[in-house]
PDB file of C-alpha atoms and ligand atoms in Angstrom:
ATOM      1  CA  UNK A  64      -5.155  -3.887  14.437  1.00  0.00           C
ATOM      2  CA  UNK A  65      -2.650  -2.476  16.897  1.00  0.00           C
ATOM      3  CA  UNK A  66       0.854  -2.461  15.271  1.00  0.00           C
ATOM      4  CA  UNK A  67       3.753  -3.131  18.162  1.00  0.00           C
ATOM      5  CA  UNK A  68       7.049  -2.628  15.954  1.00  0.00           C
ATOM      6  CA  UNK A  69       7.901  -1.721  12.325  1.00  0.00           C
ATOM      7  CA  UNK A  70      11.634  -2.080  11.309  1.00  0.00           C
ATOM      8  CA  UNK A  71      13.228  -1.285   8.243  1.00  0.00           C
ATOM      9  CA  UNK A  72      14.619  -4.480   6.725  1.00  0.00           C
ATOM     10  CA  UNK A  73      16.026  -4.439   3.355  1.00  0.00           C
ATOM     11  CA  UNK A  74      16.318  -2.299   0.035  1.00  0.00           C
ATOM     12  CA  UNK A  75      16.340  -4.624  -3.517  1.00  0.00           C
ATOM     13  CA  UNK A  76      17.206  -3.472  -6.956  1.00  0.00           C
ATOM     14  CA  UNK A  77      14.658  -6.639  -8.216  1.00  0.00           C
ATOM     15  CA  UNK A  78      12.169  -9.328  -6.904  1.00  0.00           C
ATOM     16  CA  UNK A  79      15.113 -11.975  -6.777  1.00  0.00           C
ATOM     17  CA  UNK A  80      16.669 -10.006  -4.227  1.00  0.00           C
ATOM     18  CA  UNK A  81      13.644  -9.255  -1.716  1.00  0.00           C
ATOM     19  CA  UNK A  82      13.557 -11.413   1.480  1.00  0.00           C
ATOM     20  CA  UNK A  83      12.476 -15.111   0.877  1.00  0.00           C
ATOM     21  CA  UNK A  84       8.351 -14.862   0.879  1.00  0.00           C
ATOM     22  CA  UNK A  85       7.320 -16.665   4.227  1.00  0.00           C
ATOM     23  CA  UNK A  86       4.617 -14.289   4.934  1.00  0.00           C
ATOM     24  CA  UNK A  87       2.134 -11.834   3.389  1.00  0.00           C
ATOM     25  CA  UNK A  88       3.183  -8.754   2.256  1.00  0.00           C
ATOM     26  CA  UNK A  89       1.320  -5.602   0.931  1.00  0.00           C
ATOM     27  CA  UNK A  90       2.999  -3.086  -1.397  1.00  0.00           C
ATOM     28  CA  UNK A  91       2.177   0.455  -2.392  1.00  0.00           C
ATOM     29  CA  UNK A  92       2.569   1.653  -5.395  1.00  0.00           C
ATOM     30  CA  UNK A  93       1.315   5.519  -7.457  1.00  0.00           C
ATOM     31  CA  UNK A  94       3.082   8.016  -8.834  1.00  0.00           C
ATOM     32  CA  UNK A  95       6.007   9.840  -7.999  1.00  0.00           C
ATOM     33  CA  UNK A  96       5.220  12.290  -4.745  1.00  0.00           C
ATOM     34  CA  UNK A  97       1.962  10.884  -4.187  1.00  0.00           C
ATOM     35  CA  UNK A  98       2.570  10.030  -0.507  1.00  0.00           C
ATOM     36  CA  UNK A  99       3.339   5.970  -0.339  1.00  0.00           C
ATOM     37  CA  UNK A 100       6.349   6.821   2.148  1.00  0.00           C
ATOM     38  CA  UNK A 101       4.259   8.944   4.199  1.00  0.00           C
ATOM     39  CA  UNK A 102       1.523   6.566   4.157  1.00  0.00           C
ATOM     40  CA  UNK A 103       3.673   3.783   5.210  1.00  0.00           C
ATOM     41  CA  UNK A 104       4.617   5.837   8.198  1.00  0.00           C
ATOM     42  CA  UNK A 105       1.352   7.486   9.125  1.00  0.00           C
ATOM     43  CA  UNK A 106       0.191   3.618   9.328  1.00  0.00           C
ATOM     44  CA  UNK A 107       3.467   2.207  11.319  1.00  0.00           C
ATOM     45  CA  UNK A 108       3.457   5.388  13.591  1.00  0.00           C
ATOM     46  CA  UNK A 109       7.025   5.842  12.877  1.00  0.00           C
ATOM     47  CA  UNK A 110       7.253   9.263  11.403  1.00  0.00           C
ATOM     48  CA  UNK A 111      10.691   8.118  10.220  1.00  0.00           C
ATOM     49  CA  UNK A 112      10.595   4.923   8.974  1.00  0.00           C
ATOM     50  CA  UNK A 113      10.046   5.769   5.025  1.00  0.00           C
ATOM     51  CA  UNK A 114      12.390   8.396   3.567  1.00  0.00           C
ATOM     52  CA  UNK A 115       9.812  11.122   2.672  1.00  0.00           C
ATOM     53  CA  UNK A 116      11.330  14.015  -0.012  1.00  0.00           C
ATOM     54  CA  UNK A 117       9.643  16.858  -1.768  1.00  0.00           C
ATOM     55  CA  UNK A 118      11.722  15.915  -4.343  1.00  0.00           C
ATOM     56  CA  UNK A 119      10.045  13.152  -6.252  1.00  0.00           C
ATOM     57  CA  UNK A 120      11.737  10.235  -7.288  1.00  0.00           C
ATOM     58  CA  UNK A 121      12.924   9.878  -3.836  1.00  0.00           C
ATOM     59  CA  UNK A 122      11.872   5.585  -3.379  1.00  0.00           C
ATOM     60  CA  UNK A 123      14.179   3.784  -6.258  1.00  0.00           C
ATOM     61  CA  UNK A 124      14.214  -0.017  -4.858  1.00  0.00           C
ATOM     62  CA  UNK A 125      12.231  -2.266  -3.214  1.00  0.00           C
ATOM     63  CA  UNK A 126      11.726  -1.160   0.276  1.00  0.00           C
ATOM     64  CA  UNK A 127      10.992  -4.134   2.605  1.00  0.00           C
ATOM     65  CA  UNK A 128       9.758  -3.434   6.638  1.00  0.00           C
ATOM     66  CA  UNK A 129       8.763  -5.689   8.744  1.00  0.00           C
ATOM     67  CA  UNK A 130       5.824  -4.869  10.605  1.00  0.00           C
ATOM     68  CA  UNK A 131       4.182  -7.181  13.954  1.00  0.00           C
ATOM     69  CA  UNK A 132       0.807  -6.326  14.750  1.00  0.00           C
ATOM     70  CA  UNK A 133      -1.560  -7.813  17.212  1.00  0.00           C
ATOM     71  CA  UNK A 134      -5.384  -7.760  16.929  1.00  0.00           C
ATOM     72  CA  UNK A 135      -7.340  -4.531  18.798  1.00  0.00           C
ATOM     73  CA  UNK A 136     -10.415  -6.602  18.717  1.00  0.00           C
ATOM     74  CA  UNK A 137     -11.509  -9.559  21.146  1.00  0.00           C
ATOM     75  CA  UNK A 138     -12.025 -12.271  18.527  1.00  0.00           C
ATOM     76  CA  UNK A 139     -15.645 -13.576  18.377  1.00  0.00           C
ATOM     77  CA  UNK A 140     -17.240 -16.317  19.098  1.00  0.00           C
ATOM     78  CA  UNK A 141     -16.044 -19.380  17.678  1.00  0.00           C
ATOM     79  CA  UNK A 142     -12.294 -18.385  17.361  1.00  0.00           C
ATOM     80  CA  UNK A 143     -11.511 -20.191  20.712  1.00  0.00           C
ATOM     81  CA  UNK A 144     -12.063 -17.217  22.572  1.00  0.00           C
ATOM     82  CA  UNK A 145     -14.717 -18.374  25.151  1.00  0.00           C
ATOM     83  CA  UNK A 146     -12.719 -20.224  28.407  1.00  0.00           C
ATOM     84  CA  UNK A 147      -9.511 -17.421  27.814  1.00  0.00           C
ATOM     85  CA  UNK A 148     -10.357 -14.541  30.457  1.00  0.00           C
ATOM     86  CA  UNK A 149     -10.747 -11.531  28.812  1.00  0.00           C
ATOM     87  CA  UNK A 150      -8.696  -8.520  28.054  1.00  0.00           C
ATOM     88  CA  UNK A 151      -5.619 -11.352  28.427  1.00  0.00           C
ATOM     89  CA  UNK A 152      -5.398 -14.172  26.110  1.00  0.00           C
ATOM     90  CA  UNK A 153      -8.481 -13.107  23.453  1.00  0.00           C
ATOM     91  CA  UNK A 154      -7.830 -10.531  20.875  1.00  0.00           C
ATOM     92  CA  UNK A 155      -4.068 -10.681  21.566  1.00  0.00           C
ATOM     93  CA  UNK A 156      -3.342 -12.834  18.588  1.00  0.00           C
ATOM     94  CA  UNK A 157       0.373 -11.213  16.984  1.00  0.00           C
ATOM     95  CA  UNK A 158       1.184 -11.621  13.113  1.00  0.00           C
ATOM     96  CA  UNK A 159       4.410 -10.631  11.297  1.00  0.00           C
ATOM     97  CA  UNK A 160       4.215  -9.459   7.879  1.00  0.00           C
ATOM     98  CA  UNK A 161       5.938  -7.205   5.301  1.00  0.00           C
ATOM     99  CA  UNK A 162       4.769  -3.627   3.909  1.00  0.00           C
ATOM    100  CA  UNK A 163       6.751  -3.081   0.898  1.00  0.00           C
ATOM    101  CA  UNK A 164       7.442   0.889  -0.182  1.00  0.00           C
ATOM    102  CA  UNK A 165       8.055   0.980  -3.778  1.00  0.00           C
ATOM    103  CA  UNK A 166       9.223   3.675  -6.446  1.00  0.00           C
ATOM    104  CA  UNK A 167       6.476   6.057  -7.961  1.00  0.00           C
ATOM    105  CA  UNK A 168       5.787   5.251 -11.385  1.00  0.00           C
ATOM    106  CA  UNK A 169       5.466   8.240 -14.173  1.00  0.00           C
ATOM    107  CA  UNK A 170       8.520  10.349 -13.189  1.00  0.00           C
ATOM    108  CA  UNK A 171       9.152  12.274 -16.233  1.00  0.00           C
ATOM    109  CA  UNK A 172      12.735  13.269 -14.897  1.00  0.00           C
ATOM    110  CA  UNK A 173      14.805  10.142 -15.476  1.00  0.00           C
ATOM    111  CA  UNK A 174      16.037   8.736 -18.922  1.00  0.00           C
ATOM    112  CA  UNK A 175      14.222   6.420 -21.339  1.00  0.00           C
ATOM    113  CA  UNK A 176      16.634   3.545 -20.604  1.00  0.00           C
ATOM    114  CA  UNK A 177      16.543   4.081 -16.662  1.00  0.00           C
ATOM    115  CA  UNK A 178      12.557   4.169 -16.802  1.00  0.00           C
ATOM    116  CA  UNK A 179      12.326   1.067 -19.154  1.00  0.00           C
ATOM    117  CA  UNK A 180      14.408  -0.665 -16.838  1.00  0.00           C
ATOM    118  CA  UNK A 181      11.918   0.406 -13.188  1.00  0.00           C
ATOM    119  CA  UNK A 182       9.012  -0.537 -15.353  1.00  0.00           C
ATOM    120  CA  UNK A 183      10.801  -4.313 -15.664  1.00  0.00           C
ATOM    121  CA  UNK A 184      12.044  -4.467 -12.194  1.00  0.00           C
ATOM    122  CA  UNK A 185       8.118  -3.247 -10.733  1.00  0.00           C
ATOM    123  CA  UNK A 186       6.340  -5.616 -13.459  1.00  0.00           C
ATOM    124  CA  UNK A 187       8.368  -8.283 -11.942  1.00  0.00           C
ATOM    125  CA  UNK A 188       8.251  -7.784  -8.649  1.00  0.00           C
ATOM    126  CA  UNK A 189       4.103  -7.375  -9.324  1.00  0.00           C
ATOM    127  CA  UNK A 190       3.640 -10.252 -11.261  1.00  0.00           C
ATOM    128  CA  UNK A 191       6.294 -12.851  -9.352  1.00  0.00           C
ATOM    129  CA  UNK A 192       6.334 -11.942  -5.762  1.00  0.00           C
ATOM    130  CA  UNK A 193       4.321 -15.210  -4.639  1.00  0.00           C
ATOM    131  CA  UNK A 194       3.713 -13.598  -1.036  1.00  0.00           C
ATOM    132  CA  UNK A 195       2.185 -10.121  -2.321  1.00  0.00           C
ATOM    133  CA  UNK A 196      -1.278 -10.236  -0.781  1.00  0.00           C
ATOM    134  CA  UNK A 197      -2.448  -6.812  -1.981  1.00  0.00           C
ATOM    135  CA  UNK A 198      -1.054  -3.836  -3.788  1.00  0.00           C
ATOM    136  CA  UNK A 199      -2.570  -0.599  -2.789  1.00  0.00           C
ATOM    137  CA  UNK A 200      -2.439   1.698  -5.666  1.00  0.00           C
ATOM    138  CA  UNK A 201      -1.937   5.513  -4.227  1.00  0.00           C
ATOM    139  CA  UNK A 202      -3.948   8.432  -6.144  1.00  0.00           C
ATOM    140  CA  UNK A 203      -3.788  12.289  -5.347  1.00  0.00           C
ATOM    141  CA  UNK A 204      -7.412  12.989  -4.295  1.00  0.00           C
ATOM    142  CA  UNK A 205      -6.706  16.417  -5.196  1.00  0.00           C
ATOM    143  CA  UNK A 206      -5.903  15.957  -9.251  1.00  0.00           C
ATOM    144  CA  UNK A 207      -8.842  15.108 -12.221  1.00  0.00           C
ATOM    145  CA  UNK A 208      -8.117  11.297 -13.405  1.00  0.00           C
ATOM    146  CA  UNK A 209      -4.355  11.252 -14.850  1.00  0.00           C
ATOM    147  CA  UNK A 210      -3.750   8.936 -17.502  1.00  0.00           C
ATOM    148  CA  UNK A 211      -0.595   7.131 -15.793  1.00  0.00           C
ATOM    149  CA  UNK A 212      -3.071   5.932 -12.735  1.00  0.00           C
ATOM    150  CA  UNK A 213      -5.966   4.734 -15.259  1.00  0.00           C
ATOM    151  CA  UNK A 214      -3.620   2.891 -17.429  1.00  0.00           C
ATOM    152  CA  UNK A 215      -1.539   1.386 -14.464  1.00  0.00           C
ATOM    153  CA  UNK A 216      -4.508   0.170 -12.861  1.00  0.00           C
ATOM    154  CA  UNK A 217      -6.085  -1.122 -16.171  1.00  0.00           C
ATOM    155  CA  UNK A 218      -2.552  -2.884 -16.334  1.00  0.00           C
ATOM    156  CA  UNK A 219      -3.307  -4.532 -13.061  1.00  0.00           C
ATOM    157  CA  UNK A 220      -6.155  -6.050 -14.920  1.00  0.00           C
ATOM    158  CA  UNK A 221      -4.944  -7.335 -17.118  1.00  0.00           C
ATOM    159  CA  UNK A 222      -2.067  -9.335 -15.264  1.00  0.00           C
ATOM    160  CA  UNK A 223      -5.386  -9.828 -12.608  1.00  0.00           C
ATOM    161  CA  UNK A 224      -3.488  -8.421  -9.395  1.00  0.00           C
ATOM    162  CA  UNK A 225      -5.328  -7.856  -6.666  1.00  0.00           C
ATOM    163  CA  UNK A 226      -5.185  -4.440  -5.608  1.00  0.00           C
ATOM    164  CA  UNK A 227      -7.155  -1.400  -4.041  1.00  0.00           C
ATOM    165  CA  UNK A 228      -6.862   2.478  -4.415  1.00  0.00           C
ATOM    166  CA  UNK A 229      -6.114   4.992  -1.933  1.00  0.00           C
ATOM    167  CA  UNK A 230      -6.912   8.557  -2.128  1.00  0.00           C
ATOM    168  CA  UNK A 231      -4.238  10.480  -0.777  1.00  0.00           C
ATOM    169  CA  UNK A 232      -4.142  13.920   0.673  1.00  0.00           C
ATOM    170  CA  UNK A 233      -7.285  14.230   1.256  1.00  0.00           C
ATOM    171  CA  UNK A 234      -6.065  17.166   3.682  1.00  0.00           C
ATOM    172  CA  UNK A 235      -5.399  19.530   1.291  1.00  0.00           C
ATOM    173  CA  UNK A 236      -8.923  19.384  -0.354  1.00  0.00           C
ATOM    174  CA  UNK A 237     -11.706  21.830   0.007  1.00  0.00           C
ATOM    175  CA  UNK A 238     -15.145  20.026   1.147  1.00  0.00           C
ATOM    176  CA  UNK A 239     -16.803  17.826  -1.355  1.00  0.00           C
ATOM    177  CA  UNK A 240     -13.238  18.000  -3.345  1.00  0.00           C
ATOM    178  CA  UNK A 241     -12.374  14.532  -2.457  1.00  0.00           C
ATOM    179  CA  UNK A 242     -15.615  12.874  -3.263  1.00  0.00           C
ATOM    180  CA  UNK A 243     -16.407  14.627  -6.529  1.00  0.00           C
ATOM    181  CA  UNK A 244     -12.628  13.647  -7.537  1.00  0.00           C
ATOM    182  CA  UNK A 245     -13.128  10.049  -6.694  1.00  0.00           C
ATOM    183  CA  UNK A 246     -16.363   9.654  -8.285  1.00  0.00           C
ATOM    184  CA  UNK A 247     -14.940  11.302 -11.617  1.00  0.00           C
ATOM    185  CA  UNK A 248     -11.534   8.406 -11.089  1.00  0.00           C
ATOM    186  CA  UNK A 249     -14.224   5.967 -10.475  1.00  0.00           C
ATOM    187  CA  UNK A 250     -16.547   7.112 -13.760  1.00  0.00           C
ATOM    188  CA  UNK A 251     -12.977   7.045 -15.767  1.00  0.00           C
ATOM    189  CA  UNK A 252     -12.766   3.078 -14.616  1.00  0.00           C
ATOM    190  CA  UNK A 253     -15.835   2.146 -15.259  1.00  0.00           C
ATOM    191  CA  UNK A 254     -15.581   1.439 -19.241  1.00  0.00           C
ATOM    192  CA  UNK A 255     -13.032  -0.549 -18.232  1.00  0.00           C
ATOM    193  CA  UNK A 256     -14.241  -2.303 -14.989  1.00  0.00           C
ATOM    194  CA  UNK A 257     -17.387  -4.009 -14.213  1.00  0.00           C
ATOM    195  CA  UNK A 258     -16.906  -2.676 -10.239  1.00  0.00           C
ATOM    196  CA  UNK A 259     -15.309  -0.007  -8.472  1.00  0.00           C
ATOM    197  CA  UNK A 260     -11.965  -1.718  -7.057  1.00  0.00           C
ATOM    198  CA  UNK A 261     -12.388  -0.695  -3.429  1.00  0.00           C
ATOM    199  CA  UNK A 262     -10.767   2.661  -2.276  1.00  0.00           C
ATOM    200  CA  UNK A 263      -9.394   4.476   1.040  1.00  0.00           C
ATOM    201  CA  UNK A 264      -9.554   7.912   1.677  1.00  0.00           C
ATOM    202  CA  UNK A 265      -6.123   9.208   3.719  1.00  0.00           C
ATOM    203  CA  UNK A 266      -4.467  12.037   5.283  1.00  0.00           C
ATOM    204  CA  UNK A 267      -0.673  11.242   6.321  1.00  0.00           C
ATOM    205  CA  UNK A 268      -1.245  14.622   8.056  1.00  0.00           C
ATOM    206  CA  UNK A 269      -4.120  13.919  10.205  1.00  0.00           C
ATOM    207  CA  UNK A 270      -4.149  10.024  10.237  1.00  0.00           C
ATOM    208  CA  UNK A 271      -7.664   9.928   7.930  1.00  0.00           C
ATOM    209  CA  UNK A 272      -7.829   6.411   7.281  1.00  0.00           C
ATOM    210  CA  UNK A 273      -5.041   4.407   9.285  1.00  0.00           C
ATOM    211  CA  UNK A 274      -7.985   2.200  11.460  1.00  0.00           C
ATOM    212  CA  UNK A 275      -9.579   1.338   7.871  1.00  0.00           C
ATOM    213  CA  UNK A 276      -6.592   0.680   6.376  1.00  0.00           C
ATOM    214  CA  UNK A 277      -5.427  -1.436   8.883  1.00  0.00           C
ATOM    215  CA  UNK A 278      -8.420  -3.709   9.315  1.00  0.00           C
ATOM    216  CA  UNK A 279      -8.798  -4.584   5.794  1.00  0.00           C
ATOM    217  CA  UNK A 280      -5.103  -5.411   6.234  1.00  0.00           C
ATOM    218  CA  UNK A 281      -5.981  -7.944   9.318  1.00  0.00           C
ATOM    219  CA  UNK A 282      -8.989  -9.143   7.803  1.00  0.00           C
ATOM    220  CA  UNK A 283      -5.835 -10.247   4.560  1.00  0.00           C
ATOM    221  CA  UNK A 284      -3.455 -11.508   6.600  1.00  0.00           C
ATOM    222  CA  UNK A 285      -6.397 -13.726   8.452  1.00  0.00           C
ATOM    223  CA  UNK A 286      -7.508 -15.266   5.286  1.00  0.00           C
ATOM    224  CA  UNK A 287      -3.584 -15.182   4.165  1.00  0.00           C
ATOM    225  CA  UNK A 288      -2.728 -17.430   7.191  1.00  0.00           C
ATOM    226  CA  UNK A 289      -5.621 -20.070   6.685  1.00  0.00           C
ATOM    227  CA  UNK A 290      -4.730 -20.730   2.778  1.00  0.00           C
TER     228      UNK A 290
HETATM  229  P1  GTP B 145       8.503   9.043  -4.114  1.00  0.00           P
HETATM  230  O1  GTP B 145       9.178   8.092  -3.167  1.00  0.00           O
HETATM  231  O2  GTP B 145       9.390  10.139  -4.574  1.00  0.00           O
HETATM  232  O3  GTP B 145       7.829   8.349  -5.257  1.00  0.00           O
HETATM  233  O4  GTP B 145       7.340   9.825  -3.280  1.00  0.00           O
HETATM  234  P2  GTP B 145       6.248   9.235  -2.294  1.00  0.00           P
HETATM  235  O5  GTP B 145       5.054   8.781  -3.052  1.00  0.00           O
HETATM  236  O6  GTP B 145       6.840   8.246  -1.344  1.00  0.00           O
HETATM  237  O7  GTP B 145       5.780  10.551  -1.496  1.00  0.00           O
HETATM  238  P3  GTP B 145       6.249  11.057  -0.050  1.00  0.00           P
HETATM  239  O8  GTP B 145       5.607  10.249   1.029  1.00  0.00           O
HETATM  240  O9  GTP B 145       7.729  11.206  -0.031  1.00  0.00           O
HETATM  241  O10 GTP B 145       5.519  12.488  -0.006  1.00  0.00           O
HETATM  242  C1  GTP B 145       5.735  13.475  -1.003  1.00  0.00           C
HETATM  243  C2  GTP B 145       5.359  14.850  -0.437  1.00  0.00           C
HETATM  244  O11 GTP B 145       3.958  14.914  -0.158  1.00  0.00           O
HETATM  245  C3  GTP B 145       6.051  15.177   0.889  1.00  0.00           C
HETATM  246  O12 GTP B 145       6.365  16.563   0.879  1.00  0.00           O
HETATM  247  C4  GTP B 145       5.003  14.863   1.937  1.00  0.00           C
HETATM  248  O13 GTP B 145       5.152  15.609   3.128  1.00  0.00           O
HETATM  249  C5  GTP B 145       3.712  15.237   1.213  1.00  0.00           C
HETATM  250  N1  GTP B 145       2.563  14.439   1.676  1.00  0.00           N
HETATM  251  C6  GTP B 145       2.446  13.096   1.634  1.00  0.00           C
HETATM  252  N2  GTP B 145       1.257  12.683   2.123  1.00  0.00           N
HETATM  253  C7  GTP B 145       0.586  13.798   2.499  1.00  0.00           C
HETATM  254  C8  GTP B 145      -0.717  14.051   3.093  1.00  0.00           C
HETATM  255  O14 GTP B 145      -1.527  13.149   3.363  1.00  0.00           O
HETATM  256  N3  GTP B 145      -1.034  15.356   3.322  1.00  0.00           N
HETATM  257  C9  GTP B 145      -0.196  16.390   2.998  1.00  0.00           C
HETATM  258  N4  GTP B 145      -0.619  17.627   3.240  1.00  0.00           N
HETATM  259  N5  GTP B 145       1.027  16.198   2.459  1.00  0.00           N
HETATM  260  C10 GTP B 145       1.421  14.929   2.204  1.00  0.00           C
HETATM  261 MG1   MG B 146       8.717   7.327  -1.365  1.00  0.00          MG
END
């Protein structure tokens, strides 16, 4: 998938106030500093497009962007590609959708009242957002299993979102780090879940995972589009 624009559309306090839900939209979601803003741009190619801080905390609404893409691929055989001459029509098929940057969960700095109330606002917006295609649930490949990702994504479960991991930074990791951490977040799931969920390795540094990424997107918004 080839993405042509990204533009920043709206910021929401809550669900109700997030642009009406005419076409599929994937969120990310992880704790506080993780990288979902980075992410987001590393994907759109606009280095700009997600306020990225040091400081975490940084995301507090619901950031909407609209992003329009256009297959990389020529589209096989029975998609109606066969009498279109190639390189013009086939493969050039566009699709609008939303990626949705969200506020890290688990930041300790903020009151009990303020955090009750983000909980609420991202339990709603999970559990109500009729559009939300996927949530990709951001982990720091660099840290042992932390409690506040395993009982997120156990969370998930139980309100049966559909959702996949990404390991982020994997940059900053020796050889073999990433790997041995996400078989040890992977062995922490598994009293809990029959399956791995499906995971992504990235770098916002060195673009590690954008195609991957990406494609599983397209392959969403394909199967989004024929419901
Ligand atoms: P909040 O909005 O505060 O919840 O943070 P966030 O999850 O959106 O994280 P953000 O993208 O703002 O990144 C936090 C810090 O991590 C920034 O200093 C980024 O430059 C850094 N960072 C993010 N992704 C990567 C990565 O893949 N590699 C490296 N080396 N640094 C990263
Ligand atoms: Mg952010």
């Amino acid at each position: 998938m080839e993405i042509i624009d990204a533009k920043y559309i709206i910021s929401s306090p809550g669900y109700k106030n997030c642009p009406a839900p005419d076409r599929a939209e994937f969120a990310f979601i992880g704790r506080s500093n993780v990288g979902k803003s980075s992410l987001i741009n590393m994907l759109t190619g606009k280095k700009q497009l997600a306020k990225i801080s040091s400081t975490p905390g940084k995301t507090q609404l619901i950031n909407h962007f609209e992003i329009t893409s256009r297959r990389s691929h020529a589209s096989s055989p029975g998609e109606g590609s066969v009498s279109k001459p190639l390189g013009k029509l086939s493969g050039q098929k566009r699709a609008n959708w939303y990626l949705v940057d969200l506020p890290g969960y688990g930041y300790a700095k903020v009151s009990h009242k303020a955090r009750n109330n983000w909980d609420n606002m991202l339990e709603s917006y999970i559990r109500k957002r009729q559009n939300l295609v996927c949530l990709f649930v951001l982990v720091d490949s660099r840290h042992q299993p932390q409690p506040a990702d395993l009982d997120f994504i156990n969370q998930l479960g139980s309100w049966g979102t559909p959702f996949v991991l990404v390991f982020t930074k994997a940059d900053k990791n020796k050889p073999g780090g990433t790997e041995r951490n996400v078989a040890e977040f992977q062995e922490a799931l598994s009293g809990s879940w029959e399956e791995p969920p499906p995971h992504f390795v990235s770098s916002a540094l060195k673009n590690t995972g954008r195609k991957e990424v990406l494609d599983y997107i397209e392959r969403l918004i394909n199967s989004f589009t024929k419901l």
